Short mmCIF file of N, CA and C and ligand atoms in Angstrom, two decimals:
data_model
loop_
_atom_site.label_atom_id
_atom_site.label_comp_id
_atom_site.label_asym_id
_atom_site.label_seq_id
_atom_site.Cartn_x
_atom_site.Cartn_y
_atom_site.Cartn_z
N UNK A 243 1.09 -0.40 -0.04
CA UNK A 243 0.27 0.41 -0.41
C UNK A 243 0.47 1.79 -0.43
N UNK A 244 1.79 1.18 0.63
CA UNK A 244 3.01 2.07 0.70
C UNK A 244 3.87 2.00 -0.60
N UNK A 245 3.54 1.94 -1.42
CA UNK A 245 4.42 1.63 -1.98
C UNK A 245 4.07 2.22 -3.35
N UNK A 246 2.05 1.65 -3.81
CA UNK A 246 1.68 1.62 -3.62
C UNK A 246 1.52 3.76 -4.39
N UNK A 247 0.80 3.78 -2.59
CA UNK A 247 1.20 5.60 -2.32
C UNK A 247 2.50 6.14 -3.28
N UNK A 248 3.85 6.08 -2.75
CA UNK A 248 4.33 6.87 -2.72
C UNK A 248 4.74 6.62 -5.10
N UNK A 249 4.10 5.64 -5.43
CA UNK A 249 3.84 5.69 -7.25
C UNK A 249 3.10 6.56 -6.93
N UNK A 250 1.36 6.43 -6.47
CA UNK A 250 0.75 7.12 -7.22
C UNK A 250 1.28 8.84 -6.51
N UNK A 251 1.44 9.31 -5.60
CA UNK A 251 1.22 10.87 -4.91
C UNK A 251 2.74 11.07 -4.31
N UNK A 252 4.08 10.13 -4.84
CA UNK A 252 5.34 10.05 -4.59
C UNK A 252 5.54 10.13 -2.81
N UNK A 253 6.87 9.59 -2.70
CA UNK A 253 7.48 9.46 -1.17
C UNK A 253 6.44 11.33 -0.27
N UNK A 254 6.52 11.12 1.00
CA UNK A 254 6.65 11.95 2.30
C UNK A 254 7.09 13.22 2.21
N UNK A 255 8.68 13.30 1.82
CA UNK A 255 9.71 13.93 2.25
C UNK A 255 10.24 13.55 0.69
N UNK A 256 9.50 13.68 -0.62
CA UNK A 256 9.74 13.56 -2.44
C UNK A 256 10.13 14.83 -2.78
N UNK A 257 10.54 15.39 -3.60
CA UNK A 257 10.07 16.25 -4.96
C UNK A 257 8.75 17.06 -5.03
N UNK A 258 8.75 16.11 -5.68
CA UNK A 258 6.18 16.38 -5.55
C UNK A 258 5.97 16.76 -3.93
N UNK A 259 6.47 16.14 -3.06
CA UNK A 259 5.57 16.87 -1.61
C UNK A 259 6.16 18.32 -1.57
N UNK A 260 7.74 17.26 -1.96
CA UNK A 260 7.44 20.03 -2.10
C UNK A 260 7.85 20.67 -2.03
N UNK A 261 7.38 20.12 -3.91
CA UNK A 261 6.87 21.48 -4.64
C UNK A 261 5.21 21.54 -4.12
N UNK A 262 4.32 20.32 -3.64
CA UNK A 262 3.05 19.93 -3.50
C UNK A 262 3.22 21.86 -2.62
N UNK A 263 3.82 21.60 -1.08
CA UNK A 263 3.91 21.85 0.04
C UNK A 263 4.19 23.39 -0.69
N UNK A 264 5.25 24.15 -1.89
CA UNK A 264 5.58 25.46 -1.37
C UNK A 264 4.44 26.02 -3.37
N UNK A 265 3.98 25.11 -3.96
CA UNK A 265 3.07 25.98 -4.93
C UNK A 265 0.98 25.12 -3.99
N UNK A 266 0.89 23.98 -3.58
CA UNK A 266 0.11 24.05 -3.54
C UNK A 266 -0.78 23.65 -2.35
N UNK A 267 -2.28 23.69 -2.46
CA UNK A 267 -3.21 22.44 -1.89
C UNK A 267 -2.46 23.12 0.07
N UNK A 268 -2.91 24.32 -0.32
CA UNK A 268 -2.65 26.08 1.05
C UNK A 268 -1.82 25.97 1.80
N UNK A 269 -0.64 25.63 0.86
CA UNK A 269 1.23 26.12 0.91
C UNK A 269 1.60 27.86 0.63
N UNK A 270 0.78 27.90 -0.26
CA UNK A 270 1.12 29.32 -1.26
C UNK A 270 2.16 29.14 -1.29
N UNK A 271 3.49 29.21 -2.72
CA UNK A 271 4.00 29.44 -2.63
C UNK A 271 4.86 31.07 -2.51
N UNK A 272 5.82 31.41 -2.11
CA UNK A 272 6.23 32.86 -2.03
C UNK A 272 6.42 33.19 -3.07
N UNK A 273 5.61 34.57 -3.28
CA UNK A 273 5.92 35.45 -4.90
C UNK A 273 6.49 35.22 -5.90
N UNK A 274 5.77 35.31 -6.94
CA UNK A 274 7.64 35.17 -8.07
C UNK A 274 7.31 33.53 -8.11
N UNK A 275 7.26 32.74 -6.90
CA UNK A 275 7.84 31.56 -7.56
C UNK A 275 5.87 30.91 -8.68
N UNK A 276 6.61 29.65 -9.52
CA UNK A 276 6.18 28.63 -10.10
C UNK A 276 6.21 27.66 -10.09
N UNK A 277 4.89 26.81 -10.52
CA UNK A 277 4.73 25.57 -10.43
C UNK A 277 6.86 25.12 -11.41
N UNK A 278 7.34 23.94 -10.66
CA UNK A 278 8.52 23.77 -11.41
C UNK A 278 7.95 22.76 -12.76
N UNK A 279 6.97 22.38 -13.24
CA UNK A 279 6.59 21.41 -13.97
C UNK A 279 6.87 21.86 -15.01
N UNK A 280 7.80 21.93 -15.84
CA UNK A 280 8.31 22.74 -17.08
C UNK A 280 8.01 24.51 -16.97
N UNK A 281 8.42 25.32 -15.99
CA UNK A 281 7.70 25.69 -15.27
C UNK A 281 6.49 26.39 -16.29
N UNK A 282 5.55 26.02 -15.93
CA UNK A 282 4.73 26.96 -16.32
C UNK A 282 3.87 27.41 -14.67
N UNK A 283 3.12 28.68 -16.22
CA UNK A 283 2.93 30.17 -15.24
C UNK A 283 1.68 29.03 -14.35
N UNK A 284 1.58 29.32 -12.22
CA UNK A 284 0.28 29.47 -11.88
C UNK A 284 -0.96 29.91 -12.80
N UNK A 285 -1.92 29.38 -12.87
CA UNK A 285 -3.62 29.99 -13.10
C UNK A 285 -3.61 31.06 -12.75
N UNK A 286 -3.47 31.59 -11.15
CA UNK A 286 -2.95 32.77 -10.40
C UNK A 286 -2.93 34.10 -10.62
N UNK A 287 -2.37 34.30 -11.55
CA UNK A 287 -1.19 34.96 -12.11
C UNK A 287 -0.47 34.97 -13.20
N UNK A 288 0.17 35.73 -13.52
CA UNK A 288 1.29 35.43 -14.42
C UNK A 288 2.54 36.01 -13.64
N UNK A 289 2.57 35.29 -13.20
CA UNK A 289 3.98 35.04 -11.89
C UNK A 289 5.33 34.76 -13.00
N UNK A 290 6.20 35.21 -12.91
CA UNK A 290 7.40 34.65 -13.47
C UNK A 290 7.89 33.68 -12.88
N UNK A 291 8.56 32.02 -14.64
CA UNK A 291 8.73 31.71 -14.04
C UNK A 291 9.91 31.82 -12.33
N UNK A 292 10.62 30.84 -12.11
CA UNK A 292 11.80 30.62 -12.01
C UNK A 292 12.18 29.49 -11.50
N UNK A 293 13.73 29.50 -11.71
CA UNK A 293 15.20 28.47 -11.40
C UNK A 293 14.57 27.04 -11.08
N UNK A 294 14.32 26.14 -11.19
CA UNK A 294 13.96 24.64 -10.71
C UNK A 294 14.89 24.81 -9.23
N UNK A 295 15.84 24.91 -9.59
CA UNK A 295 17.83 24.53 -7.90
C UNK A 295 16.43 25.34 -6.57
N UNK A 296 15.98 27.25 -7.03
CA UNK A 296 15.35 27.63 -6.52
C UNK A 296 14.22 26.78 -5.36
N UNK A 297 13.24 26.16 -6.34
CA UNK A 297 12.43 25.50 -5.90
C UNK A 297 12.63 23.99 -5.61
N UNK A 298 13.82 23.81 -4.99
CA UNK A 298 13.90 22.90 -4.22
C UNK A 298 15.12 23.32 -3.18
N UNK A 299 15.13 24.40 -3.00
CA UNK A 299 15.61 25.63 -1.60
C UNK A 299 17.23 25.04 -1.86
N UNK A 300 17.59 24.57 -2.85
CA UNK A 300 19.78 24.06 -3.24
C UNK A 300 20.28 25.24 -2.27
N UNK A 301 19.51 26.13 -2.47
CA UNK A 301 20.14 27.40 -1.73
C UNK A 301 21.33 28.96 -2.52
N UNK A 302 21.08 27.58 -3.59
CA UNK A 302 22.59 28.79 -4.94
C UNK A 302 21.65 28.80 -6.41
N UNK A 303 21.37 29.96 -6.74
CA UNK A 303 20.41 29.67 -7.45
C UNK A 303 21.65 30.16 -9.40
N UNK A 304 21.19 28.97 -10.17
CA UNK A 304 21.92 28.79 -11.19
C UNK A 304 22.42 30.24 -11.55
N UNK A 305 23.27 30.56 -12.35
CA UNK A 305 23.89 31.68 -12.70
C UNK A 305 23.04 32.28 -13.81
N UNK A 306 22.58 33.00 -13.59
CA UNK A 306 21.47 33.89 -15.30
C UNK A 306 23.09 34.55 -15.79
N UNK A 307 22.98 34.70 -15.71
CA UNK A 307 24.30 35.37 -17.09
C UNK A 307 25.38 34.52 -17.32
N UNK A 308 24.65 33.20 -18.03
CA UNK A 308 25.87 32.45 -17.92
C UNK A 308 24.69 31.99 -20.37
N UNK A 309 25.44 32.03 -20.99
CA UNK A 309 24.85 31.45 -22.01
C UNK A 309 25.27 29.70 -22.07
N UNK A 310 24.32 29.59 -22.30
CA UNK A 310 24.53 27.02 -22.11
C UNK A 310 25.42 27.78 -23.63
N UNK A 311 26.24 26.98 -23.66
CA UNK A 311 26.02 26.30 -25.16
C UNK A 311 24.59 25.55 -25.87
N UNK A 312 24.90 26.10 -27.65
CA UNK A 312 23.44 25.08 -28.15
C UNK A 312 23.04 24.18 -27.73
N UNK A 313 21.85 24.14 -27.63
CA UNK A 313 21.28 22.23 -27.80
C UNK A 313 21.27 22.34 -26.19
N UNK A 314 21.74 23.34 -25.43
CA UNK A 314 22.10 22.87 -23.25
C UNK A 314 20.83 24.19 -23.20
N UNK A 315 21.10 23.43 -21.75
CA UNK A 315 19.78 24.30 -21.14
C UNK A 315 20.78 24.30 -18.95
N UNK A 316 20.90 25.78 -18.66
CA UNK A 316 21.69 26.20 -17.42
C UNK A 316 20.95 25.56 -16.80
N UNK A 317 21.02 23.82 -15.26
CA UNK A 317 20.16 23.79 -14.47
C UNK A 317 20.26 24.45 -13.90
N UNK A 318 21.50 24.32 -13.24
CA UNK A 318 21.48 25.25 -11.62
C UNK A 318 23.21 25.35 -11.90
N UNK A 319 23.80 25.99 -10.81
CA UNK A 319 24.90 26.09 -9.74
C UNK A 319 26.05 25.42 -9.44
N UNK A 320 26.16 25.51 -9.95
CA UNK A 320 27.85 23.69 -9.69
C UNK A 320 27.54 23.16 -8.02
N UNK A 321 27.86 24.84 -7.19
CA UNK A 321 27.61 25.16 -5.63
C UNK A 321 26.70 24.20 -5.06
N UNK A 322 25.49 24.38 -6.39
CA UNK A 322 24.30 24.31 -5.84
C UNK A 322 24.21 22.79 -5.16
N UNK A 323 24.92 21.99 -5.73
CA UNK A 323 25.80 20.50 -5.56
C UNK A 323 26.37 19.39 -4.69
N UNK A 324 26.53 19.25 -4.13
CA UNK A 324 27.81 18.40 -2.99
C UNK A 324 27.90 17.38 -3.62
N UNK A 325 28.87 17.68 -3.71
CA UNK A 325 30.28 15.59 -4.78
C UNK A 325 29.30 14.38 -3.51
N UNK A 326 29.03 13.88 -4.08
CA UNK A 326 27.59 12.20 -3.56
C UNK A 326 26.28 12.89 -3.79
N UNK A 327 25.87 13.84 -4.29
CA UNK A 327 24.59 13.72 -4.07
C UNK A 327 23.90 14.08 -5.52
N UNK A 328 22.88 13.72 -5.58
CA UNK A 328 22.07 13.63 -6.38
C UNK A 328 20.43 14.02 -6.35
N UNK A 329 20.19 14.87 -6.95
CA UNK A 329 18.91 15.59 -7.17
C UNK A 329 17.89 15.84 -8.37
N UNK A 330 16.78 15.50 -8.17
CA UNK A 330 15.97 16.24 -9.21
C UNK A 330 15.81 17.71 -9.74
N UNK A 331 15.53 17.46 -10.88
CA UNK A 331 15.73 19.07 -11.50
C UNK A 331 14.57 18.90 -12.54
N UNK A 332 13.99 20.23 -12.46
CA UNK A 332 12.70 19.78 -13.57
C UNK A 332 12.97 21.26 -14.85
N UNK A 333 13.63 20.49 -15.57
CA UNK A 333 14.05 21.74 -16.78
C UNK A 333 13.58 21.34 -18.18
N UNK A 334 13.08 22.73 -18.99
CA UNK A 334 12.18 22.66 -19.70
C UNK A 334 10.36 21.00 -20.13
N UNK A 335 10.29 21.89 -18.98
CA UNK A 335 9.68 20.30 -18.99
C UNK A 335 9.34 19.52 -18.17
N UNK A 336 11.23 18.58 -18.52
CA UNK A 336 11.94 17.28 -18.44
C UNK A 336 11.88 17.24 -17.08
N UNK A 337 11.46 15.79 -16.05
CA UNK A 337 12.34 15.73 -14.79
C UNK A 337 13.63 15.06 -15.41
N UNK A 338 14.90 15.40 -14.80
CA UNK A 338 16.13 14.48 -14.82
C UNK A 338 16.94 14.79 -13.26
N UNK A 339 17.70 13.83 -13.37
CA UNK A 339 17.97 13.72 -12.37
C UNK A 339 19.14 13.98 -11.99
N UNK A 340 19.98 14.56 -11.67
CA UNK A 340 21.15 15.61 -11.57
C UNK A 340 22.26 14.81 -10.45
N UNK A 341 23.46 14.29 -10.70
CA UNK A 341 24.47 14.09 -9.50
C UNK A 341 25.63 14.92 -9.66
N UNK A 342 26.95 14.50 -8.69
CA UNK A 342 27.90 15.37 -8.81
C UNK A 342 28.75 13.91 -8.27
N UNK A 343 29.18 13.51 -8.36
CA UNK A 343 30.54 12.61 -8.02
C UNK A 343 31.43 13.26 -8.38
N UNK A 344 32.58 14.03 -7.50
CA UNK A 344 34.13 14.06 -7.07
C UNK A 344 34.40 15.28 -7.83
N UNK A 345 32.41 16.19 -8.06
CA UNK A 345 33.21 17.33 -8.64
C UNK A 345 32.46 17.34 -10.42
N UNK A 346 32.32 15.89 -10.99
CA UNK A 346 32.25 15.92 -12.27
C UNK A 346 30.77 15.77 -12.51
N UNK A 347 29.87 16.07 -12.84
CA UNK A 347 28.51 16.52 -12.54
C UNK A 347 27.19 15.26 -14.49
N UNK A 348 26.73 14.51 -13.78
CA UNK A 348 26.23 14.14 -14.66
C UNK A 348 24.14 13.85 -14.58
N UNK A 349 24.25 13.67 -15.44
CA UNK A 349 22.34 14.16 -16.04
C UNK A 349 21.72 12.83 -16.58
N UNK A 350 20.93 12.71 -16.39
CA UNK A 350 20.12 10.86 -16.73
C UNK A 350 18.09 11.39 -16.54
N UNK A 351 17.59 10.55 -17.58
CA UNK A 351 15.75 10.85 -16.80
C UNK A 351 16.01 10.22 -15.51
N UNK A 352 15.07 11.33 -15.09
CA UNK A 352 14.94 11.37 -13.73
C UNK A 352 13.88 9.91 -13.64
N UNK A 353 13.66 8.90 -14.42
CA UNK A 353 12.55 8.26 -14.45
C UNK A 353 13.34 6.16 -14.39
N UNK A 354 12.72 6.02 -13.75
CA UNK A 354 14.48 4.16 -13.82
C UNK A 354 12.78 3.47 -14.75
N UNK A 355 13.26 2.97 -15.03
CA UNK A 355 13.08 2.25 -16.41
C UNK A 355 12.09 0.81 -15.73
N UNK A 356 12.41 1.19 -14.51
CA UNK A 356 11.22 -0.68 -13.80
C UNK A 356 10.36 -0.37 -13.55
N UNK A 357 10.45 0.90 -13.24
CA UNK A 357 8.48 1.07 -12.54
C UNK A 357 8.46 3.07 -12.85
N UNK A 358 9.27 3.24 -13.20
CA UNK A 358 9.17 5.10 -13.16
C UNK A 358 9.79 5.75 -12.00
N UNK A 359 10.34 4.92 -10.60
CA UNK A 359 10.28 5.47 -9.87
C UNK A 359 11.62 6.51 -10.31
N UNK A 360 11.98 7.39 -8.74
CA UNK A 360 12.04 8.95 -9.09
C UNK A 360 13.93 8.98 -9.12
N UNK A 361 14.48 8.45 -9.87
CA UNK A 361 16.20 8.75 -9.76
C UNK A 361 17.38 9.67 -9.13
N UNK A 362 16.44 11.00 -9.37
CA UNK A 362 16.90 12.20 -7.91
C UNK A 362 16.92 11.88 -6.34
N UNK A 363 15.81 10.79 -6.71
CA UNK A 363 15.71 10.72 -5.20
C UNK A 363 16.38 9.44 -4.44
N UNK A 364 17.20 9.02 -5.63
CA UNK A 364 17.80 7.94 -5.13
C UNK A 364 18.66 7.92 -4.14
N UNK A 365 20.23 7.09 -3.75
CA UNK A 365 21.37 7.00 -2.92
C UNK A 365 22.40 6.93 -4.13
N UNK A 366 22.96 8.06 -3.93
CA UNK A 366 24.72 7.69 -5.32
C UNK A 366 25.30 6.54 -4.49
N UNK A 367 26.45 6.05 -4.73
CA UNK A 367 27.51 5.30 -3.90
C UNK A 367 28.60 5.67 -5.29
N UNK A 368 29.79 6.24 -5.53
CA UNK A 368 30.32 6.49 -5.87
C UNK A 368 29.76 6.82 -7.21
N UNK A 369 29.81 6.04 -8.42
CA UNK A 369 28.76 6.27 -9.96
C UNK A 369 28.06 5.27 -10.00
N UNK A 370 27.45 4.44 -9.13
CA UNK A 370 26.16 3.76 -8.91
C UNK A 370 25.15 4.37 -8.03
N UNK A 371 24.15 4.77 -8.62
CA UNK A 371 23.26 5.47 -8.59
C UNK A 371 21.54 3.62 -8.03
N UNK A 372 21.32 4.12 -6.98
CA UNK A 372 20.12 3.22 -6.26
C UNK A 372 18.47 3.62 -6.36
N UNK A 373 17.53 3.79 -7.33
CA UNK A 373 16.01 3.41 -7.67
C UNK A 373 15.81 3.45 -5.28
N UNK A 374 15.10 4.34 -5.00
CA UNK A 374 14.60 4.37 -4.11
C UNK A 374 13.29 3.41 -3.59
N UNK A 375 12.80 3.41 -4.98
CA UNK A 375 11.56 2.47 -5.62
C UNK A 375 12.48 1.10 -4.63
N UNK A 376 12.81 0.59 -5.58
CA UNK A 376 13.23 -1.47 -5.22
C UNK A 376 14.13 -1.86 -5.07
N UNK A 377 14.76 -0.57 -5.53
CA UNK A 377 16.19 -1.08 -5.93
C UNK A 377 17.49 -1.50 -6.66
N UNK A 378 17.12 -1.14 -8.16
CA UNK A 378 17.76 -1.28 -8.56
C UNK A 378 19.17 -0.13 -9.56
N UNK A 379 20.15 -0.64 -9.11
CA UNK A 379 21.46 0.12 -9.94
C UNK A 379 21.83 0.26 -10.88
N UNK A 380 22.45 1.62 -10.82
CA UNK A 380 22.57 2.14 -12.68
C UNK A 380 24.09 3.20 -12.31
N UNK A 381 24.86 2.41 -13.51
CA UNK A 381 26.61 3.73 -14.04
C UNK A 381 25.89 4.46 -14.68
N UNK A 382 26.22 5.96 -13.04
CA UNK A 382 25.15 7.05 -14.23
C UNK A 382 26.03 7.16 -14.80
N UNK A 383 26.88 7.41 -15.36
CA UNK A 383 27.96 7.42 -16.21
C UNK A 383 27.26 7.34 -17.90
N UNK A 384 26.26 5.62 -18.15
CA UNK A 384 26.64 5.69 -19.26
C UNK A 384 24.64 5.20 -19.31
N UNK A 385 23.53 5.18 -17.49
CA UNK A 385 22.80 4.93 -17.90
C UNK A 385 22.71 3.77 -17.86
N UNK A 386 23.64 2.89 -17.93
CA UNK A 386 23.54 1.06 -18.08
C UNK A 386 22.65 0.52 -16.06
N UNK A 387 22.07 -0.16 -16.66
CA UNK A 387 21.27 -1.01 -15.02
C UNK A 387 21.79 -2.16 -14.70
N UNK A 388 22.79 -2.19 -13.28
CA UNK A 388 23.18 -3.33 -13.37
C UNK A 388 23.10 -4.50 -12.37
N UNK A 389 20.72 -3.98 -11.65
CA UNK A 389 20.96 -4.75 -11.56
C UNK A 389 19.56 -6.52 -12.42
N UNK A 390 19.89 -5.48 -13.47
CA UNK A 390 19.30 -5.54 -14.77
C UNK A 390 19.36 -5.58 -16.24
N UNK A 391 20.85 -5.77 -16.38
CA UNK A 391 21.65 -5.88 -17.36
C UNK A 391 20.37 -5.63 -18.98
N UNK A 392 20.61 -5.04 -19.01
CA UNK A 392 19.90 -4.69 -20.91
C UNK A 392 18.16 -4.13 -20.38
N UNK A 393 18.63 -3.43 -19.59
CA UNK A 393 17.29 -2.07 -18.59
C UNK A 393 18.40 -1.06 -18.57
N UNK A 394 18.31 0.31 -19.05
CA UNK A 394 19.31 1.48 -19.33
C UNK A 394 18.07 2.29 -18.88
N UNK A 395 18.70 3.37 -18.36
CA UNK A 395 18.00 4.66 -18.65
C UNK A 395 18.83 6.13 -19.25
N UNK A 396 18.06 6.91 -20.09
CA UNK A 396 19.15 8.14 -20.63
C UNK A 396 19.30 8.07 -19.92
N UNK A 397 20.63 9.05 -20.90
CA UNK A 397 22.01 10.05 -19.53
C UNK A 397 21.89 11.62 -21.23
N UNK A 398 21.94 12.22 -20.50
CA UNK A 398 22.11 13.72 -21.10
C UNK A 398 24.11 13.95 -20.97
N UNK A 399 24.19 14.90 -22.19
CA UNK A 399 25.54 15.86 -22.05
C UNK A 399 25.32 16.67 -21.24
N UNK A 400 26.82 16.85 -20.16
CA UNK A 400 26.70 18.08 -19.45
C UNK A 400 28.22 18.85 -19.56
N UNK A 401 28.40 19.86 -19.82
CA UNK A 401 28.58 20.79 -19.63
C UNK A 401 29.33 21.74 -18.43
N UNK A 402 30.01 21.98 -17.97
CA UNK A 402 30.05 23.23 -17.81
C UNK A 402 31.22 25.28 -18.40
N UNK A 403 29.41 25.04 -17.70
CA UNK A 403 30.42 26.63 -18.42
C UNK A 403 29.98 27.59 -16.56
N UNK A 404 32.27 28.45 -16.95
CA UNK A 404 31.78 29.09 -15.98
C UNK A 404 31.35 27.89 -14.21
N UNK A 405 30.79 29.31 -13.65
CA UNK A 405 29.29 27.81 -12.23
C UNK A 405 28.57 27.54 -12.81
N UNK A 406 27.99 27.32 -14.14
CA UNK A 406 26.84 26.63 -14.59
C UNK A 406 26.93 25.16 -15.05
N UNK A 407 25.85 24.08 -14.64
CA UNK A 407 25.96 23.45 -14.93
C UNK A 407 24.83 23.58 -15.74
N UNK A 408 25.37 22.66 -17.15
CA UNK A 408 24.78 22.83 -18.62
C UNK A 408 24.12 20.83 -19.16
N UNK A 409 22.87 21.42 -19.40
CA UNK A 409 22.69 19.77 -19.73
C UNK A 409 22.13 20.24 -20.66
N UNK A 410 22.21 18.61 -21.97
CA UNK A 410 21.34 18.95 -23.52
C UNK A 410 20.16 18.16 -22.93
N UNK A 411 19.86 18.74 -23.45
CA UNK A 411 18.02 18.36 -23.00
C UNK A 411 17.47 17.89 -24.18
S1 FES B 718 10.74 1.84 -9.90
FE1 FES B 718 11.24 -0.28 -9.44
S2 FES B 718 13.23 0.30 -9.02
FE2 FES B 718 12.98 1.92 -9.89
#
């Protein structure tokens, strides 16, 4: 039952719960906030879009003065994610998981190929990312599944431009 609840509405302190707290269901976001799902504006106003990492309370906003390479989007400030951490970021309407391993950044689809578990809420051990739902393990360098060989999660190219982590979505 708990698993079904997690699948349907997310984990108690997962991204969806945090976003609901920030933007909806009586919580009310701060002025200037919008829903993080693709930067869609709230129905109540024409609030400007906000950086996804601000919604996640990373504490460090993405650099606004960086022009990403063609085809890339600035997803967060490189100091916004410590080594050994992984996080969900919604950018250009897509949920991706961004990981930092010893200052090297990786991006992959947030949806686990097993049952759509949120990989950005998983745990990271070196280059191995473990899905929070049923524990499938992935190599974040190529997206290969270590638990179920043959399954794979999509990865995205990453470039660092000054302080910005840029991902080709
Ligand atoms: S959803 Fe089952 S292991 Fe990821």
